[in-house]
Coordinates of C-alpha atoms and ligand atoms in Angstrom, one line a residue:
M1 CA 81.4 108.9 101.3
T2 CA 81.5 110.5 97.9
L3 CA 81.6 114.3 97.5
Q4 CA 78.5 116.2 96.5
F5 CA 79.2 119.3 94.4
T6 CA 77.2 122.5 95.0
R7 CA 77.0 125.0 92.1
T8 CA 76.9 128.8 92.3
E9 CA 74.7 130.1 89.6
H10 CA 76.0 133.3 88.0
P11 CA 75.5 135.2 84.7
H12 CA 77.9 133.9 82.1
P13 CA 80.9 136.2 82.2
V14 CA 81.7 135.3 78.6
S15 CA 79.0 136.0 76.1
E16 CA 77.9 133.4 73.6
S17 CA 79.5 135.2 70.7
Q18 CA 82.8 135.7 72.6
R19 CA 82.8 132.0 73.4
A20 CA 82.2 131.2 69.7
D21 CA 85.2 133.4 68.8
I22 CA 87.4 131.7 71.4
L23 CA 86.4 128.2 70.3
A24 CA 87.2 129.2 66.7
A25 CA 90.8 129.9 67.6
P26 CA 91.6 128.7 71.1
G27 CA 95.3 128.1 71.0
F28 CA 96.4 126.2 74.1
G29 CA 95.9 127.2 77.8
K30 CA 95.0 130.8 76.9
Y31 CA 91.3 131.0 77.6
F32 CA 89.3 129.4 80.5
T33 CA 85.7 128.3 80.9
D34 CA 83.2 130.1 83.0
N35 CA 83.6 127.9 86.1
M36 CA 86.0 126.0 88.2
V37 CA 85.9 123.3 90.8
M38 CA 87.2 123.8 94.3
V39 CA 87.4 121.2 97.2
D40 CA 89.1 121.7 100.5
Y41 CA 90.9 119.3 102.8
D42 CA 91.8 119.4 106.4
V43 CA 93.5 116.5 108.1
D44 CA 90.8 116.4 110.8
R45 CA 87.8 116.7 108.4
G46 CA 89.0 115.0 105.2
W47 CA 87.7 116.4 101.9
Y48 CA 84.8 118.9 102.3
D49 CA 83.0 121.9 100.7
A50 CA 83.1 120.6 97.1
K51 CA 81.8 123.2 94.8
V52 CA 81.6 124.6 91.2
T53 CA 82.1 128.3 91.4
P54 CA 82.8 131.1 88.8
Y55 CA 86.4 131.0 87.4
G56 CA 88.5 133.6 89.2
P57 CA 91.4 134.4 91.5
I58 CA 92.1 132.4 94.6
A59 CA 92.9 134.2 97.9
L60 CA 95.8 132.6 99.7
D61 CA 97.6 133.4 102.9
P62 CA 101.0 134.7 101.9
S63 CA 102.6 132.0 104.1
A64 CA 100.6 129.2 102.4
M65 CA 103.0 126.3 102.2
V66 CA 102.6 125.9 98.4
L67 CA 104.1 129.3 97.9
H68 CA 107.3 128.5 99.8
Y69 CA 107.8 124.7 99.6
G70 CA 106.1 123.9 96.3
Q71 CA 103.9 121.2 97.7
E72 CA 101.7 120.9 94.6
V73 CA 100.7 118.2 92.1
F74 CA 98.5 118.4 88.9
E75 CA 97.0 116.4 86.0
G76 CA 96.1 117.0 82.4
L77 CA 93.5 115.3 80.3
K78 CA 91.1 116.1 77.6
A79 CA 87.3 115.9 77.1
Y80 CA 86.1 115.2 73.5
R81 CA 82.7 115.8 72.0
Q82 CA 81.5 112.5 70.6
P83 CA 79.6 112.2 67.3
D84 CA 76.3 111.7 69.2
G85 CA 76.9 115.0 71.1
S86 CA 77.9 113.4 74.4
I87 CA 81.2 114.3 76.1
A88 CA 83.8 111.7 77.0
A89 CA 87.3 111.8 78.5
F90 CA 90.2 109.5 77.6
R91 CA 91.1 107.2 80.6
P92 CA 90.3 109.8 83.4
E93 CA 90.6 107.0 86.0
A94 CA 94.3 106.7 85.0
N95 CA 94.7 110.4 85.7
G96 CA 92.9 110.1 89.0
L97 CA 95.3 107.3 90.0
R98 CA 98.4 109.2 88.9
L99 CA 97.3 112.2 90.9
Q100 CA 97.1 110.0 93.9
R101 CA 100.6 108.5 93.2
S102 CA 102.1 112.0 92.6
G103 CA 100.5 113.3 95.8
E104 CA 101.8 110.3 97.8
R105 CA 105.3 111.2 96.8
L106 CA 104.7 114.8 98.0
A107 CA 103.1 113.5 101.3
M108 CA 99.7 114.8 100.2
P109 CA 96.4 113.1 100.9
P110 CA 94.7 111.0 98.2
L111 CA 91.5 112.3 96.5
P112 CA 89.4 109.2 95.8
V113 CA 89.2 108.4 92.1
D114 CA 85.4 108.5 92.2
D115 CA 85.5 112.0 93.5
F116 CA 88.1 113.0 90.9
I117 CA 85.7 111.8 88.2
S118 CA 82.8 113.5 89.9
S119 CA 84.7 116.7 89.9
L120 CA 85.2 116.6 86.2
R121 CA 81.5 115.8 85.7
A122 CA 80.5 118.7 87.9
L123 CA 82.6 121.1 85.9
L124 CA 81.4 119.8 82.6
D125 CA 77.7 120.0 83.7
A126 CA 78.3 123.7 84.2
D127 CA 80.6 124.3 81.2
N128 CA 79.2 121.8 78.7
E129 CA 79.0 124.4 75.9
W130 CA 82.7 124.9 76.1
V131 CA 83.5 121.5 74.7
P132 CA 84.2 122.1 71.0
A133 CA 82.1 120.4 68.3
A134 CA 82.8 116.9 67.2
G135 CA 84.6 116.2 63.9
G136 CA 87.6 118.6 64.3
E137 CA 90.9 118.4 66.2
E138 CA 89.6 120.5 69.1
S139 CA 88.9 119.4 72.6
L140 CA 88.5 120.8 76.1
Y141 CA 91.7 120.4 78.2
L142 CA 91.1 119.7 81.9
R143 CA 93.6 120.7 84.5
P144 CA 93.0 119.3 88.0
F145 CA 95.5 120.4 90.6
M146 CA 96.1 120.2 94.3
F147 CA 98.2 122.4 96.6
A148 CA 99.2 122.9 100.2
S149 CA 97.1 125.7 101.6
Q150 CA 98.1 125.7 105.3
A151 CA 99.5 129.0 106.5
G152 CA 102.9 128.8 108.2
L153 CA 106.6 128.5 107.4
G154 CA 107.4 125.3 109.4
V155 CA 109.1 122.9 107.2
N156 CA 109.3 119.8 109.4
A157 CA 106.0 118.4 108.4
P158 CA 103.7 118.5 105.3
S159 CA 100.7 120.8 105.2
T160 CA 97.6 119.7 107.1
Q161 CA 95.3 121.6 104.7
Y162 CA 95.0 121.4 100.9
R163 CA 92.9 122.7 98.1
Y164 CA 91.9 120.7 95.0
C165 CA 90.7 122.6 91.9
V166 CA 89.8 121.8 88.3
I167 CA 90.0 124.5 85.6
A168 CA 89.3 123.9 81.9
S169 CA 90.7 125.5 78.7
P170 CA 89.6 124.9 75.1
A171 CA 92.4 123.4 73.0
G172 CA 92.8 123.9 69.3
A173 CA 94.5 121.6 66.7
Y174 CA 98.0 121.2 68.1
F175 CA 99.5 121.3 64.6
A176 CA 97.4 124.0 62.9
G177 CA 99.5 123.8 59.6
G178 CA 99.7 119.9 59.5
I179 CA 101.9 117.6 61.6
K180 CA 105.5 118.9 61.6
P181 CA 108.4 117.0 63.1
V182 CA 110.2 118.8 66.0
S183 CA 113.9 119.1 66.7
V184 CA 115.3 118.2 70.1
W185 CA 118.2 119.2 72.3
L186 CA 119.8 116.4 74.4
S187 CA 120.5 118.1 77.7
T188 CA 123.8 117.0 79.1
E189 CA 124.1 120.1 81.4
Y190 CA 120.8 119.9 83.3
V191 CA 119.1 116.9 85.1
R192 CA 115.3 116.7 85.4
A193 CA 115.1 113.9 87.9
A194 CA 117.3 111.5 89.9
P195 CA 116.7 108.1 91.4
G196 CA 114.6 108.4 94.5
G197 CA 113.5 111.9 93.4
T198 CA 110.1 113.1 92.1
G199 CA 110.5 112.3 88.4
F200 CA 107.5 110.0 88.2
A201 CA 105.3 112.5 90.0
K202 CA 103.5 115.3 88.1
C203 CA 104.5 118.0 90.5
G204 CA 105.1 121.7 89.7
G205 CA 108.7 121.6 90.9
N206 CA 109.7 119.3 88.1
Y207 CA 108.5 121.8 85.6
A208 CA 110.0 124.8 87.4
A209 CA 113.3 123.0 87.2
S210 CA 112.9 122.4 83.4
F211 CA 112.4 125.9 82.1
L212 CA 116.1 126.8 82.1
A213 CA 117.0 123.6 80.1
Q214 CA 114.1 124.4 77.7
Q215 CA 115.5 127.9 77.3
Q216 CA 118.9 126.4 76.4
A217 CA 117.2 124.1 73.9
T218 CA 115.6 127.1 72.3
A219 CA 118.9 129.0 72.2
K220 CA 120.5 126.0 70.4
G221 CA 117.8 126.3 67.8
C222 CA 115.7 123.3 69.0
D223 CA 112.0 123.0 69.7
Q224 CA 112.2 120.8 72.8
V225 CA 114.6 119.5 75.4
V226 CA 115.2 115.8 75.9
W227 CA 116.3 114.6 79.3
L228 CA 118.9 112.0 80.1
D229 CA 119.3 109.8 83.2
A230 CA 121.0 111.5 86.2
V231 CA 123.6 108.8 86.9
E232 CA 125.2 107.7 83.7
R233 CA 124.0 110.6 81.6
R234 CA 123.5 108.5 78.5
F235 CA 120.1 106.8 78.8
I236 CA 117.3 108.8 77.1
E237 CA 114.4 109.4 79.5
E238 CA 111.7 111.7 78.0
M239 CA 111.1 114.9 76.1
G240 CA 109.9 118.2 77.8
G241 CA 106.3 117.2 78.5
M242 CA 106.1 114.0 76.5
N243 CA 107.4 110.4 76.4
L244 CA 109.4 109.0 73.6
F245 CA 109.1 106.1 71.2
F246 CA 111.8 104.7 68.8
V247 CA 110.7 102.7 65.8
F248 CA 113.2 100.1 64.6
G249 CA 112.6 98.6 61.1
S250 CA 109.5 99.3 59.0
G251 CA 106.3 97.9 57.7
A252 CA 104.9 94.9 59.4
D253 CA 108.3 94.1 61.0
A254 CA 108.5 97.4 62.8
R255 CA 109.5 97.2 66.5
L256 CA 108.8 99.9 69.0
V257 CA 111.1 100.7 71.9
T258 CA 110.2 103.2 74.7
P259 CA 112.3 104.0 77.8
E260 CA 111.3 101.8 80.7
L261 CA 109.7 103.5 83.7
T262 CA 112.8 103.9 86.0
G263 CA 111.1 106.2 88.5
S264 CA 112.6 109.3 87.0
L265 CA 110.3 109.7 84.1
L266 CA 106.6 110.4 84.0
P267 CA 104.4 107.3 83.4
G268 CA 102.4 108.8 80.5
I269 CA 98.9 107.6 79.9
T270 CA 99.4 108.1 76.2
R271 CA 102.6 106.1 76.4
E272 CA 100.8 103.2 78.1
S273 CA 97.9 103.3 75.6
L274 CA 100.3 103.3 72.6
L275 CA 102.1 100.2 73.9
T276 CA 98.7 98.5 73.8
L277 CA 97.6 99.9 70.4
A278 CA 101.0 99.0 68.9
T279 CA 100.6 95.5 70.1
D280 CA 97.1 95.4 68.7
A281 CA 98.5 96.5 65.4
G282 CA 101.0 93.5 65.4
F283 CA 104.1 95.5 66.2
A284 CA 106.6 94.1 68.8
V285 CA 107.0 96.5 71.7
E286 CA 109.8 96.8 74.2
E287 CA 110.2 98.9 77.4
R288 CA 113.9 99.2 78.0
K289 CA 116.8 101.5 78.4
I290 CA 118.1 103.2 75.2
T291 CA 121.3 105.3 75.1
T292 CA 122.1 108.4 73.0
E293 CA 124.7 106.3 71.3
E294 CA 122.2 103.6 70.3
L295 CA 120.0 106.3 68.9
R296 CA 122.8 107.9 66.9
K297 CA 124.1 104.6 65.5
G298 CA 120.6 103.3 64.8
V299 CA 119.6 106.4 62.9
T300 CA 122.9 106.4 61.0
S301 CA 122.6 102.7 60.0
G302 CA 119.0 103.0 59.1
D303 CA 117.8 100.6 61.9
I304 CA 115.9 103.3 63.6
T305 CA 113.4 104.7 61.1
E306 CA 111.1 106.9 63.1
V307 CA 111.1 108.6 66.5
F308 CA 108.1 110.2 68.0
A309 CA 107.0 111.8 71.3
C310 CA 103.6 111.3 72.9
G311 CA 101.4 113.0 75.5
T312 CA 97.9 114.3 76.1
A313 CA 98.4 117.8 74.5
A314 CA 99.8 116.8 71.1
V315 CA 98.9 113.1 71.2
I316 CA 101.9 112.1 68.9
T317 CA 104.6 114.4 67.6
P318 CA 107.3 113.2 65.2
V319 CA 110.9 114.0 66.1
G320 CA 112.9 115.0 63.0
H321 CA 116.2 116.3 64.3
V322 CA 118.6 115.6 67.2
K323 CA 121.2 117.9 68.5
S324 CA 123.6 117.9 71.5
E325 CA 127.1 119.2 72.3
T326 CA 128.4 116.3 70.1
D327 CA 125.5 115.3 67.8
D328 CA 123.6 117.0 65.0
Y329 CA 121.6 114.7 62.7
S330 CA 118.2 114.2 61.1
I331 CA 115.7 111.3 61.4
G332 CA 113.7 110.5 58.3
D333 CA 113.1 112.9 55.5
G334 CA 111.3 115.7 57.4
T335 CA 107.8 114.2 57.0
P336 CA 106.1 112.1 59.7
G337 CA 106.8 108.3 59.4
E338 CA 104.1 105.7 58.6
V339 CA 104.1 104.0 62.0
T340 CA 103.9 107.4 63.7
L341 CA 100.9 108.4 61.6
A342 CA 99.1 105.1 61.8
L343 CA 99.3 105.1 65.6
R344 CA 98.2 108.7 65.8
D345 CA 95.2 108.0 63.5
T346 CA 94.1 105.0 65.6
L347 CA 94.4 106.8 69.0
T348 CA 92.8 110.1 67.9
G349 CA 90.0 108.0 66.2
I350 CA 89.2 106.3 69.5
Q351 CA 89.3 109.5 71.4
R352 CA 86.9 111.2 69.0
G353 CA 84.5 108.3 68.8
K354 CA 85.4 107.5 65.2
F355 CA 86.7 104.0 66.0
A356 CA 85.3 101.4 68.4
D357 CA 86.6 101.8 71.9
T358 CA 87.6 98.2 72.3
H359 CA 89.7 98.7 75.5
G360 CA 86.9 100.7 77.4
W361 CA 89.1 103.8 77.5
M362 CA 86.4 106.4 77.0
T363 CA 84.4 107.5 80.1
E364 CA 81.3 109.6 79.5
L365 CA 81.4 112.8 81.6
Ligands
PMP1 N1 106.2 113.4 80.4 C1 106.0 114.6 81.0 C2 107.1 115.3 81.8 C3 104.7 115.2 81.0 O1 104.5 116.4 81.6 C4 103.7 114.6 80.3 C5 102.3 115.2 80.2 N2 101.5 114.8 81.3 C6 104.0 113.3 79.7 C7 105.2 112.8 79.8 C8 102.9 112.6 78.9 O2 101.9 112.1 79.8 P1 100.4 111.8 79.3 O3 100.5 110.9 78.1 O4 99.8 111.2 80.5 O5 99.9 113.1 78.9

């Protein structure tokens, strides 16, 4: 049975002129739309009471399991205004499936992908005017999340009750002043995820455990932390909230390498899409392990010409400088490389309806 969403009508809490001001300079994750989605789950009833309600605080029992044991998973994807005025999201089915896989690791019930898509449609029906105009770099960021709402402190079994929500936040151009390469700190002190752990899951706990390392990266003068594998501490896994690509060679002979999905890094939807787009463009692609030493030697010898990170929020971000306890070197000349820019152009062009969607990645919402 698919969920039917009810909608509470209410006067717009944000006036049209306030909304126009927000859409003119939204930043990221700062402002939220008028409404939100909420759906409840109980082990005896399944998913029930699907609704679109005014955006606002959620009342929780102080013993709700999420507040103590962190049983929570989330997603992040964007809705883009298309040139014909319609709204489409980039591969939302993939986000729906990833939410299920993340939830499975945290012993949470799956939300059917059809209901996941319906929840996005229900919210966008109500908050359509919050999707920025076509033609620019803006979009509406969608944040579905699910948490354990059962009251009680018992830790022998997962929660029997959950709440699924979707909130939405207008997102501006990630690089307001043009694309600028970031500097990264290779974290040898902290570990993000170990074999058998939750690294592949998009769960809040992974991010809670990352803040200290990100603070350390900032203290070392870097923009972002890069995680290494937990066992040998030399394989590069991913950057803060993005996957990584390494470009070997240049021009038509360029080869792209991205760390293989070992279970301890997040299987990014942008990562997977870029593997396809790079292959379309005629580049060889490889998913394999790459060490910090191979990176340093490759950059020094000139074999590695570009490094970039990819994810929903920024799409593609060039990496221009690498630092660690033992390393301190630059990649390229401080400007984004040509493979980085070409792939970015192709992917953002598909998302914004500028280029043909040959892979069927855009879903109208
Ligand atoms: N790694 C981590 C840790 C992330 O949080 C994200 C953002 N979801 C990514 C990679 C990139 O994933 P995606 O391309 O699906 O946004």
